[in-house]
mmCIF file of C-alpha atoms in Angstrom:
data_model
loop_
_atom_site.group_PDB
_atom_site.id
_atom_site.type_symbol
_atom_site.label_atom_id
_atom_site.label_comp_id
_atom_site.label_asym_id
_atom_site.label_seq_id
_atom_site.Cartn_x
_atom_site.Cartn_y
_atom_site.Cartn_z
ATOM 1 C CA UNK A 82 39.452 10.341 37.390
ATOM 2 C CA UNK A 83 38.532 8.666 40.501
ATOM 3 C CA UNK A 84 35.974 5.853 40.036
ATOM 4 C CA UNK A 85 32.384 6.015 41.191
ATOM 5 C CA UNK A 86 30.945 3.490 43.549
ATOM 6 C CA UNK A 87 28.087 2.569 41.332
ATOM 7 C CA UNK A 88 26.439 -0.682 42.747
ATOM 8 C CA UNK A 89 25.253 0.310 46.191
ATOM 9 C CA UNK A 90 24.976 4.311 46.187
ATOM 10 C CA UNK A 91 21.128 4.139 45.538
ATOM 11 C CA UNK A 92 18.401 1.649 46.137
ATOM 12 C CA UNK A 93 17.297 0.574 42.601
ATOM 13 C CA UNK A 94 19.423 -2.141 41.048
ATOM 14 C CA UNK A 95 20.445 -1.455 37.227
ATOM 15 C CA UNK A 96 22.261 -3.071 34.787
ATOM 16 C CA UNK A 97 23.968 -1.968 31.467
ATOM 17 C CA UNK A 98 27.112 -1.673 29.496
ATOM 18 C CA UNK A 99 30.118 0.553 30.571
ATOM 19 C CA UNK A 100 33.563 1.355 29.511
ATOM 20 C CA UNK A 101 35.995 0.590 32.600
ATOM 21 C CA UNK A 102 39.070 2.460 31.425
ATOM 22 C CA UNK A 103 40.283 4.468 28.660
ATOM 23 C CA UNK A 104 40.675 1.206 26.161
ATOM 24 C CA UNK A 105 36.980 2.313 25.464
ATOM 25 C CA UNK A 106 35.700 -1.524 25.665
ATOM 26 C CA UNK A 107 32.384 -2.015 26.912
ATOM 27 C CA UNK A 108 31.478 -4.979 29.153
ATOM 28 C CA UNK A 109 28.380 -5.732 31.346
ATOM 29 C CA UNK A 110 27.909 -3.606 34.510
ATOM 30 C CA UNK A 111 25.813 -3.687 37.507
ATOM 31 C CA UNK A 112 25.087 -0.197 39.246
ATOM 32 C CA UNK A 113 22.129 1.573 40.913
ATOM 33 C CA UNK A 114 19.897 4.476 40.479
ATOM 34 C CA UNK A 115 17.693 6.462 42.913
ATOM 35 C CA UNK A 116 14.248 5.683 43.754
ATOM 36 C CA UNK A 117 11.611 7.612 41.953
ATOM 37 C CA UNK A 118 11.215 10.957 43.579
ATOM 38 C CA UNK A 119 8.141 12.909 43.755
ATOM 39 C CA UNK A 120 9.014 15.001 40.245
ATOM 40 C CA UNK A 121 10.930 11.928 38.718
ATOM 41 C CA UNK A 122 9.870 9.431 36.074
ATOM 42 C CA UNK A 123 11.046 5.891 35.878
ATOM 43 C CA UNK A 124 11.166 4.363 32.534
ATOM 44 C CA UNK A 125 12.093 1.039 30.934
ATOM 45 C CA UNK A 126 14.824 1.962 28.203
ATOM 46 C CA UNK A 127 13.964 0.628 24.616
ATOM 47 C CA UNK A 128 16.429 2.316 22.428
ATOM 48 C CA UNK A 129 19.519 4.207 22.864
ATOM 49 C CA UNK A 130 21.659 6.107 20.211
ATOM 50 C CA UNK A 131 25.506 6.377 20.061
ATOM 51 C CA UNK A 132 27.816 8.844 18.218
ATOM 52 C CA UNK A 133 31.259 10.030 17.952
ATOM 53 C CA UNK A 134 31.001 11.930 21.193
ATOM 54 C CA UNK A 135 30.683 8.588 23.094
ATOM 55 C CA UNK A 136 33.843 7.378 21.304
ATOM 56 C CA UNK A 137 35.537 10.531 22.705
ATOM 57 C CA UNK A 138 34.341 10.138 26.126
ATOM 58 C CA UNK A 139 35.132 6.410 26.505
ATOM 59 C CA UNK A 140 38.639 6.802 25.324
ATOM 60 C CA UNK A 141 39.003 9.908 27.435
ATOM 61 C CA UNK A 142 39.885 12.094 24.457
ATOM 62 C CA UNK A 143 39.001 15.218 26.307
ATOM 63 C CA UNK A 144 40.775 14.309 29.261
ATOM 64 C CA UNK A 145 37.809 14.298 31.841
ATOM 65 C CA UNK A 146 36.120 10.932 31.521
ATOM 66 C CA UNK A 147 34.974 9.394 34.845
ATOM 67 C CA UNK A 148 35.023 5.491 34.868
ATOM 68 C CA UNK A 149 33.215 3.267 34.855
ATOM 69 C CA UNK A 150 31.357 5.123 31.975
ATOM 70 C CA UNK A 151 27.715 4.289 30.869
ATOM 71 C CA UNK A 152 27.096 5.812 27.395
ATOM 72 C CA UNK A 153 23.691 7.175 26.225
ATOM 73 C CA UNK A 154 22.629 10.760 25.958
ATOM 74 C CA UNK A 155 19.798 10.127 23.229
ATOM 75 C CA UNK A 156 17.344 7.665 24.961
ATOM 76 C CA UNK A 157 13.723 6.455 24.544
ATOM 77 C CA UNK A 158 11.785 4.453 26.717
ATOM 78 C CA UNK A 159 8.364 3.441 28.402
ATOM 79 C CA UNK A 160 7.397 4.732 31.574
ATOM 80 C CA UNK A 161 6.918 2.415 34.488
ATOM 81 C CA UNK A 162 6.755 4.810 37.294
ATOM 82 C CA UNK A 163 5.908 8.364 38.245
ATOM 83 C CA UNK A 164 6.505 10.579 41.308
ATOM 84 C CA UNK A 165 3.452 12.130 43.110
ATOM 85 C CA UNK A 166 3.997 15.529 41.448
ATOM 86 C CA UNK A 167 4.560 14.473 38.081
ATOM 87 C CA UNK A 168 2.200 16.099 35.599
ATOM 88 C CA UNK A 169 3.714 15.524 31.937
ATOM 89 C CA UNK A 170 3.576 11.730 32.118
ATOM 90 C CA UNK A 171 1.781 8.926 33.319
ATOM 91 C CA UNK A 172 2.535 4.919 33.338
ATOM 92 C CA UNK A 173 2.810 3.486 29.821
ATOM 93 C CA UNK A 174 3.593 6.759 28.133
ATOM 94 C CA UNK A 175 6.853 7.102 25.686
ATOM 95 C CA UNK A 176 9.416 9.337 27.084
ATOM 96 C CA UNK A 177 12.733 10.708 25.627
ATOM 97 C CA UNK A 178 15.541 12.068 27.233
ATOM 98 C CA UNK A 179 18.817 14.069 25.853
ATOM 99 C CA UNK A 180 22.043 15.418 26.856
ATOM 100 C CA UNK A 181 21.044 17.008 30.065
ATOM 101 C CA UNK A 182 19.230 15.683 33.240
ATOM 102 C CA UNK A 183 19.760 18.798 35.606
ATOM 103 C CA UNK A 184 20.772 22.158 36.230
ATOM 104 C CA UNK A 185 20.857 24.800 39.226
ATOM 105 C CA UNK A 186 17.472 26.106 38.384
ATOM 106 C CA UNK A 187 18.444 29.354 40.144
ATOM 107 C CA UNK A 188 20.880 31.243 37.579
ATOM 108 C CA UNK A 189 19.858 33.684 34.997
ATOM 109 C CA UNK A 190 20.421 31.271 32.339
ATOM 110 C CA UNK A 191 18.070 28.658 33.590
ATOM 111 C CA UNK A 192 15.390 31.344 34.633
ATOM 112 C CA UNK A 193 15.670 32.512 30.962
ATOM 113 C CA UNK A 194 15.030 28.858 29.701
ATOM 114 C CA UNK A 195 18.604 28.202 28.485
ATOM 115 C CA UNK A 196 19.550 25.614 31.266
ATOM 116 C CA UNK A 197 21.428 23.564 28.994
ATOM 117 C CA UNK A 198 24.213 26.310 29.145
ATOM 118 C CA UNK A 199 23.801 26.413 32.962
ATOM 119 C CA UNK A 200 27.490 25.913 34.590
ATOM 120 C CA UNK A 201 26.079 23.542 36.830
ATOM 121 C CA UNK A 202 24.272 21.688 34.153
ATOM 122 C CA UNK A 203 24.286 17.736 34.662
ATOM 123 C CA UNK A 204 25.029 15.679 31.578
ATOM 124 C CA UNK A 205 22.803 12.507 31.290
ATOM 125 C CA UNK A 206 25.840 10.132 30.705
ATOM 126 C CA UNK A 207 28.205 11.400 33.320
ATOM 127 C CA UNK A 208 30.440 14.031 31.463
ATOM 128 C CA UNK A 209 29.573 16.247 34.740
ATOM 129 C CA UNK A 210 30.646 13.208 36.903
ATOM 130 C CA UNK A 211 27.369 12.544 38.555
ATOM 131 C CA UNK A 212 25.359 10.286 36.348
ATOM 132 C CA UNK A 213 25.110 7.198 34.121
ATOM 133 C CA UNK A 214 23.950 7.037 30.853
ATOM 134 C CA UNK A 215 20.878 5.209 29.141
ATOM 135 C CA UNK A 216 22.603 2.482 28.058
ATOM 136 C CA UNK A 217 20.808 0.251 30.722
ATOM 137 C CA UNK A 218 17.569 -1.473 31.487
ATOM 138 C CA UNK A 219 15.952 1.399 33.207
ATOM 139 C CA UNK A 220 16.539 5.225 33.804
ATOM 140 C CA UNK A 221 15.368 7.790 36.417
ATOM 141 C CA UNK A 222 14.790 11.477 35.320
ATOM 142 C CA UNK A 223 13.258 14.443 36.734
ATOM 143 C CA UNK A 224 10.359 15.031 34.580
ATOM 144 C CA UNK A 225 11.519 18.665 33.490
ATOM 145 C CA UNK A 226 14.335 16.755 31.590
ATOM 146 C CA UNK A 227 12.119 14.499 29.761
ATOM 147 C CA UNK A 228 10.338 15.096 26.373
ATOM 148 C CA UNK A 229 6.902 13.914 25.541
ATOM 149 C CA UNK A 230 7.193 11.558 22.481
ATOM 150 C CA UNK A 231 4.763 12.012 19.675
ATOM 151 C CA UNK A 232 2.762 8.925 18.654
ATOM 152 C CA UNK A 233 3.488 9.336 15.123
ATOM 153 C CA UNK A 234 7.306 9.601 15.575
ATOM 154 C CA UNK A 235 9.198 6.352 15.145
ATOM 155 C CA UNK A 236 11.247 5.349 18.236
ATOM 156 C CA UNK A 237 14.324 3.727 16.658
ATOM 157 C CA UNK A 238 14.808 6.202 13.931
ATOM 158 C CA UNK A 239 13.793 9.344 15.903
ATOM 159 C CA UNK A 240 16.029 8.540 19.077
ATOM 160 C CA UNK A 241 18.999 10.396 17.473
ATOM 161 C CA UNK A 242 17.001 13.773 17.137
ATOM 162 C CA UNK A 243 17.607 13.905 21.111
ATOM 163 C CA UNK A 244 21.383 14.540 20.246
ATOM 164 C CA UNK A 245 21.960 15.290 16.680
ATOM 165 C CA UNK A 246 18.343 16.691 16.051
ATOM 166 C CA UNK A 247 18.511 19.283 18.567
ATOM 167 C CA UNK A 248 22.086 20.011 18.129
ATOM 168 C CA UNK A 249 21.110 21.342 14.446
ATOM 169 C CA UNK A 250 17.501 22.614 14.916
ATOM 170 C CA UNK A 251 18.574 24.760 17.713
ATOM 171 C CA UNK A 252 20.939 27.127 15.917
ATOM 172 C CA UNK A 253 18.929 27.085 12.788
ATOM 173 C CA UNK A 254 15.896 28.541 14.884
ATOM 174 C CA UNK A 255 18.257 30.651 17.401
ATOM 175 C CA UNK A 256 20.023 32.450 14.677
ATOM 176 C CA UNK A 257 17.126 33.259 12.402
ATOM 177 C CA UNK A 258 18.158 30.618 9.600
ATOM 178 C CA UNK A 259 14.577 29.151 9.887
ATOM 179 C CA UNK A 260 12.956 31.350 7.287
ATOM 180 C CA UNK A 261 11.532 30.235 3.949
ATOM 181 C CA UNK A 262 13.435 31.253 0.896
ATOM 182 C CA UNK A 263 17.084 31.715 2.823
ATOM 183 C CA UNK A 264 20.054 30.076 1.293
ATOM 184 C CA UNK A 265 21.573 27.830 3.854
ATOM 185 C CA UNK A 266 24.785 25.905 3.665
ATOM 186 C CA UNK A 267 25.501 22.565 5.532
ATOM 187 C CA UNK A 268 28.952 21.729 5.792
ATOM 188 C CA UNK A 269 29.471 17.909 6.345
ATOM 189 C CA UNK A 270 27.203 15.012 5.554
ATOM 190 C CA UNK A 271 27.209 12.902 8.448
ATOM 191 C CA UNK A 272 25.195 12.102 11.674
ATOM 192 C CA UNK A 273 24.650 16.055 12.225
ATOM 193 C CA UNK A 274 24.890 17.122 8.558
ATOM 194 C CA UNK A 275 22.055 14.880 7.149
ATOM 195 C CA UNK A 276 19.386 16.046 9.903
ATOM 196 C CA UNK A 277 20.440 19.531 9.471
ATOM 197 C CA UNK A 278 19.656 19.258 5.804
ATOM 198 C CA UNK A 279 16.154 17.808 6.557
ATOM 199 C CA UNK A 280 15.564 20.559 9.193
ATOM 200 C CA UNK A 281 16.603 23.450 6.833
ATOM 201 C CA UNK A 282 14.477 22.068 3.950
ATOM 202 C CA UNK A 283 11.535 21.702 6.226
ATOM 203 C CA UNK A 284 11.941 25.242 7.154
ATOM 204 C CA UNK A 285 11.664 26.072 3.338
ATOM 205 C CA UNK A 286 15.361 26.925 2.954
ATOM 206 C CA UNK A 287 17.481 26.443 -0.391
ATOM 207 C CA UNK A 288 20.167 24.053 0.845
ATOM 208 C CA UNK A 289 23.759 23.703 -0.398
ATOM 209 C CA UNK A 290 25.871 20.881 0.821
ATOM 210 C CA UNK A 291 29.565 21.534 1.232
ATOM 211 C CA UNK A 292 31.579 18.457 1.479
ATOM 212 C CA UNK A 293 35.295 17.172 1.340
ATOM 213 C CA UNK A 294 34.254 14.171 -0.588
ATOM 214 C CA UNK A 295 32.826 14.165 -4.186
ATOM 215 C CA UNK A 296 31.290 10.729 -3.267
ATOM 216 C CA UNK A 297 28.823 12.505 -1.185
ATOM 217 C CA UNK A 298 27.308 14.546 -4.320
ATOM 218 C CA UNK A 299 24.921 11.926 -5.886
ATOM 219 C CA UNK A 300 23.570 11.017 -2.350
ATOM 220 C CA UNK A 301 23.152 14.779 -1.293
ATOM 221 C CA UNK A 302 21.419 15.597 -4.396
ATOM 222 C CA UNK A 303 19.130 12.655 -5.074
ATOM 223 C CA UNK A 304 18.561 11.336 -1.329
ATOM 224 C CA UNK A 305 18.588 14.496 0.633
ATOM 225 C CA UNK A 306 17.292 16.684 -1.931
ATOM 226 C CA UNK A 307 19.770 19.378 -1.559
ATOM 227 C CA UNK A 308 19.627 22.256 -4.156
ATOM 228 C CA UNK A 309 23.211 22.421 -4.996
ATOM 229 C CA UNK A 310 26.739 20.793 -3.928
ATOM 230 C CA UNK A 311 30.057 22.497 -3.447
ATOM 231 C CA UNK A 312 33.347 20.318 -3.086
ATOM 232 C CA UNK A 313 35.444 22.618 -0.550
ATOM 233 C CA UNK A 314 38.753 21.367 -2.034
ATOM 234 C CA UNK A 315 37.664 22.693 -5.629
ATOM 235 C CA UNK A 316 38.785 26.564 -5.620
ATOM 236 C CA UNK A 317 36.520 27.201 -8.731
ATOM 237 C CA UNK A 318 33.469 25.772 -7.345
ATOM 238 C CA UNK A 319 33.812 27.592 -3.897
ATOM 239 C CA UNK A 320 34.716 31.069 -5.791
ATOM 240 C CA UNK A 321 31.907 30.691 -8.023
ATOM 241 C CA UNK A 322 29.688 30.613 -4.908
ATOM 242 C CA UNK A 323 31.016 33.154 -2.874
ATOM 243 C CA UNK A 324 28.479 35.732 -1.359
ATOM 244 C CA UNK A 325 25.609 33.484 -1.894
ATOM 245 C CA UNK A 326 24.698 32.105 1.587
ATOM 246 C CA UNK A 327 22.632 33.604 4.311
ATOM 247 C CA UNK A 328 24.211 30.969 6.878
ATOM 248 C CA UNK A 329 26.293 27.905 7.299
ATOM 249 C CA UNK A 330 26.014 25.227 9.756
ATOM 250 C CA UNK A 331 29.400 23.573 9.930
ATOM 251 C CA UNK A 332 29.336 20.030 11.149
ATOM 252 C CA UNK A 333 32.540 18.968 10.123
ATOM 253 C CA UNK A 334 34.795 17.184 13.078
ATOM 254 C CA UNK A 335 38.046 17.312 11.299
ATOM 255 C CA UNK A 336 40.482 19.888 10.647
ATOM 256 C CA UNK A 337 39.549 22.537 8.114
ATOM 257 C CA UNK A 338 39.842 26.099 7.200
ATOM 258 C CA UNK A 339 36.606 28.294 7.850
ATOM 259 C CA UNK A 340 37.857 31.153 5.939
ATOM 260 C CA UNK A 341 36.403 29.800 2.457
ATOM 261 C CA UNK A 342 33.246 29.377 4.390
ATOM 262 C CA UNK A 343 33.190 33.031 5.606
ATOM 263 C CA UNK A 344 33.751 33.943 2.031
ATOM 264 C CA UNK A 345 30.688 32.228 0.773
ATOM 265 C CA UNK A 346 28.537 34.099 3.185
ATOM 266 C CA UNK A 347 26.440 37.152 2.376
ATOM 267 C CA UNK A 348 27.009 40.385 4.222
ATOM 268 C CA UNK A 349 25.853 39.852 7.764
ATOM 269 C CA UNK A 350 25.922 36.182 7.166
ATOM 270 C CA UNK A 351 26.362 33.658 9.932
ATOM 271 C CA UNK A 352 28.800 30.691 10.328
ATOM 272 C CA UNK A 353 27.392 28.160 13.349
ATOM 273 C CA UNK A 354 30.248 25.835 14.280
ATOM 274 C CA UNK A 355 28.717 22.261 15.550
ATOM 275 C CA UNK A 356 31.894 20.213 14.931
ATOM 276 C CA UNK A 357 34.793 19.877 17.351
ATOM 277 C CA UNK A 358 38.138 19.563 15.405
ATOM 278 C CA UNK A 359 41.205 19.012 17.320
ATOM 279 C CA UNK A 360 43.096 22.019 15.689
ATOM 280 C CA UNK A 361 41.948 25.654 16.473
ATOM 281 C CA UNK A 362 40.703 27.840 13.867
ATOM 282 C CA UNK A 363 42.432 30.665 12.394
ATOM 283 C CA UNK A 364 40.629 33.739 10.979
ATOM 284 C CA UNK A 365 42.173 36.692 9.588
ATOM 285 C CA UNK A 366 40.315 39.774 11.051
ATOM 286 C CA UNK A 367 39.211 41.261 7.487
ATOM 287 C CA UNK A 368 37.254 37.911 6.755
ATOM 288 C CA UNK A 369 34.967 38.923 9.654
ATOM 289 C CA UNK A 370 35.152 42.826 9.385
ATOM 290 C CA UNK A 371 34.429 42.954 5.620
ATOM 291 C CA UNK A 372 30.590 42.369 5.464
ATOM 292 C CA UNK A 373 30.050 42.189 9.223
ATOM 293 C CA UNK A 374 29.980 38.357 9.159
ATOM 294 C CA UNK A 375 29.374 36.290 12.568
ATOM 295 C CA UNK A 376 31.056 33.262 13.738
ATOM 296 C CA UNK A 377 29.040 31.189 16.656
ATOM 297 C CA UNK A 378 29.043 27.953 18.331
ATOM 298 C CA UNK A 379 26.160 25.843 19.445
ATOM 299 C CA UNK A 380 25.806 22.759 21.349
ATOM 300 C CA UNK A 381 22.596 20.680 21.901
ATOM 301 C CA UNK A 382 19.483 23.082 23.321
ATOM 302 C CA UNK A 383 17.326 23.744 26.021
ATOM 303 C CA UNK A 384 14.443 21.521 27.106
ATOM 304 C CA UNK A 385 11.784 24.031 25.488
ATOM 305 C CA UNK A 386 13.614 23.772 22.279
ATOM 306 C CA UNK A 387 14.017 20.027 22.573
ATOM 307 C CA UNK A 388 10.328 19.377 22.660
ATOM 308 C CA UNK A 389 9.697 21.963 20.022
ATOM 309 C CA UNK A 390 11.933 20.206 17.796
ATOM 310 C CA UNK A 391 10.414 16.709 18.611
ATOM 311 C CA UNK A 392 7.123 18.102 17.718
ATOM 312 C CA UNK A 393 8.281 19.799 14.531
ATOM 313 C CA UNK A 394 9.952 16.425 13.559
ATOM 314 C CA UNK A 395 6.861 14.716 13.895
ATOM 315 C CA UNK A 396 4.855 17.292 11.872
ATOM 316 C CA UNK A 397 7.261 17.025 9.150
ATOM 317 C CA UNK A 398 8.263 13.253 9.128
ATOM 318 C CA UNK A 399 11.946 14.025 10.191
ATOM 319 C CA UNK A 400 13.913 10.961 11.409
ATOM 320 C CA UNK A 401 17.448 9.932 11.054
ATOM 321 C CA UNK A 402 18.959 7.269 8.862
ATOM 322 C CA UNK A 403 20.026 4.702 11.412
ATOM 323 C CA UNK A 404 21.438 1.100 11.715
ATOM 324 C CA UNK A 405 19.713 -0.623 14.719
ATOM 325 C CA UNK A 406 22.125 -2.901 16.494
ATOM 326 C CA UNK A 407 22.210 -5.396 19.189
ATOM 327 C CA UNK A 408 23.976 -4.602 22.536
ATOM 328 C CA UNK A 409 26.583 -7.232 22.027
ATOM 329 C CA UNK A 410 27.645 -5.360 18.785
ATOM 330 C CA UNK A 411 28.516 -2.068 20.671
ATOM 331 C CA UNK A 412 32.219 -2.329 20.739
ATOM 332 C CA UNK A 413 32.311 -2.885 17.006
ATOM 333 C CA UNK A 414 29.886 -0.190 16.310
ATOM 334 C CA UNK A 415 32.305 2.107 18.220
ATOM 335 C CA UNK A 416 35.107 1.026 16.295
ATOM 336 C CA UNK A 417 33.039 1.932 13.135
ATOM 337 C CA UNK A 418 32.252 5.036 14.352
ATOM 338 C CA UNK A 419 35.804 6.249 14.997
ATOM 339 C CA UNK A 420 36.426 5.194 11.270
ATOM 340 C CA UNK A 421 33.333 7.114 10.249
ATOM 341 C CA UNK A 422 31.896 3.871 8.913
ATOM 342 C CA UNK A 423 28.175 4.523 9.589
ATOM 343 C CA UNK A 424 25.128 6.052 7.671
ATOM 344 C CA UNK A 425 24.298 7.849 9.468
ATOM 345 C CA UNK A 426 23.768 6.789 13.090
ATOM 346 C CA UNK A 427 23.851 3.599 15.353
ATOM 347 C CA UNK A 428 21.043 2.856 17.471
ATOM 348 C CA UNK A 429 21.219 0.094 20.202
ATOM 349 C CA UNK A 430 18.003 -2.011 20.672
ATOM 350 C CA UNK A 431 18.271 -2.075 24.338
ATOM 351 C CA UNK A 432 14.874 -3.250 25.210
ATOM 352 C CA UNK A 433 15.107 -6.600 23.058
ATOM 353 C CA UNK A 434 19.088 -7.529 23.256
ATOM 354 C CA UNK A 435 20.090 -6.345 26.844
ATOM 355 C CA UNK A 436 19.800 -9.472 29.005
ATOM 356 C CA UNK A 437 19.558 -9.157 32.864
ATOM 357 C CA UNK A 438 22.635 -10.421 34.700
ATOM 358 C CA UNK A 439 22.235 -12.198 38.111
ATOM 359 C CA UNK A 440 22.777 -9.749 41.086
#
């Protein structure tokens, strides 16, 4: 992809960390952001989360990365400036920004409040080629794409909710898997999975963790309070649970068969795919036809859902398990993410560790 001309496009000088090419290595980076418009908020970045998606993007795993690439699609900061028409925020407020910062505002999807699925949706971190992410000293965003941060929700452990939180909360709500007493399966205990468990439990569900690692069993039962555990490589365990689940949230990012998961579902059960394995799924038609089961996919959520999720998390004390890191640890953290060596999310302490370069 053609490189952006970042330093003088806009008037507000900014600094952060960026990957300059597909080596995926980060280094200090000077660029610019737009001046605060009448509907914008400008804020000082305090914390920025990072996840597997960031590693995939900086190494051009999907073949569409624009360099230089500043990561950051889960961001928390404190408002330093507001536009003349801004109503949601004032200077000094805490503000959160997730994966989207714009859309066409005109199409049927936008009108119906699911602007995250708009074909012209703008990603926060430049997936759409227009923006730089939040791993920087400041950020500017239209107030519509910012969430009001509850006073009682911690900043450092709350920031991953803007990615992993909404990604798991949204499908639970949208597909009716948020009712007390339902039996919900969560496949995979990672950054997404551990929050999916917490949201499902807060909705009043009975939760079964489905994992490829028996090492996750004790933690799932004792720390996260799941009601049961299934080792998906154990045919007897899986067969014993056939037809018992109302829905499954599949967060597994590696290749696996979903046919056994469909067998776990009750008639009319729903399997929601959140992970992105490299290999395509293969599903025999009878696995869907018998019982009228559904397979769906989901990514992120709308701004309305995101604010609702943040407020719900604050009410139910839901946060992510995080490891807070300084900015100069970022390259090591990305390597650890690639190797699945994190429990369960890294959060960069931007506010205290990103030092200003000389312009």
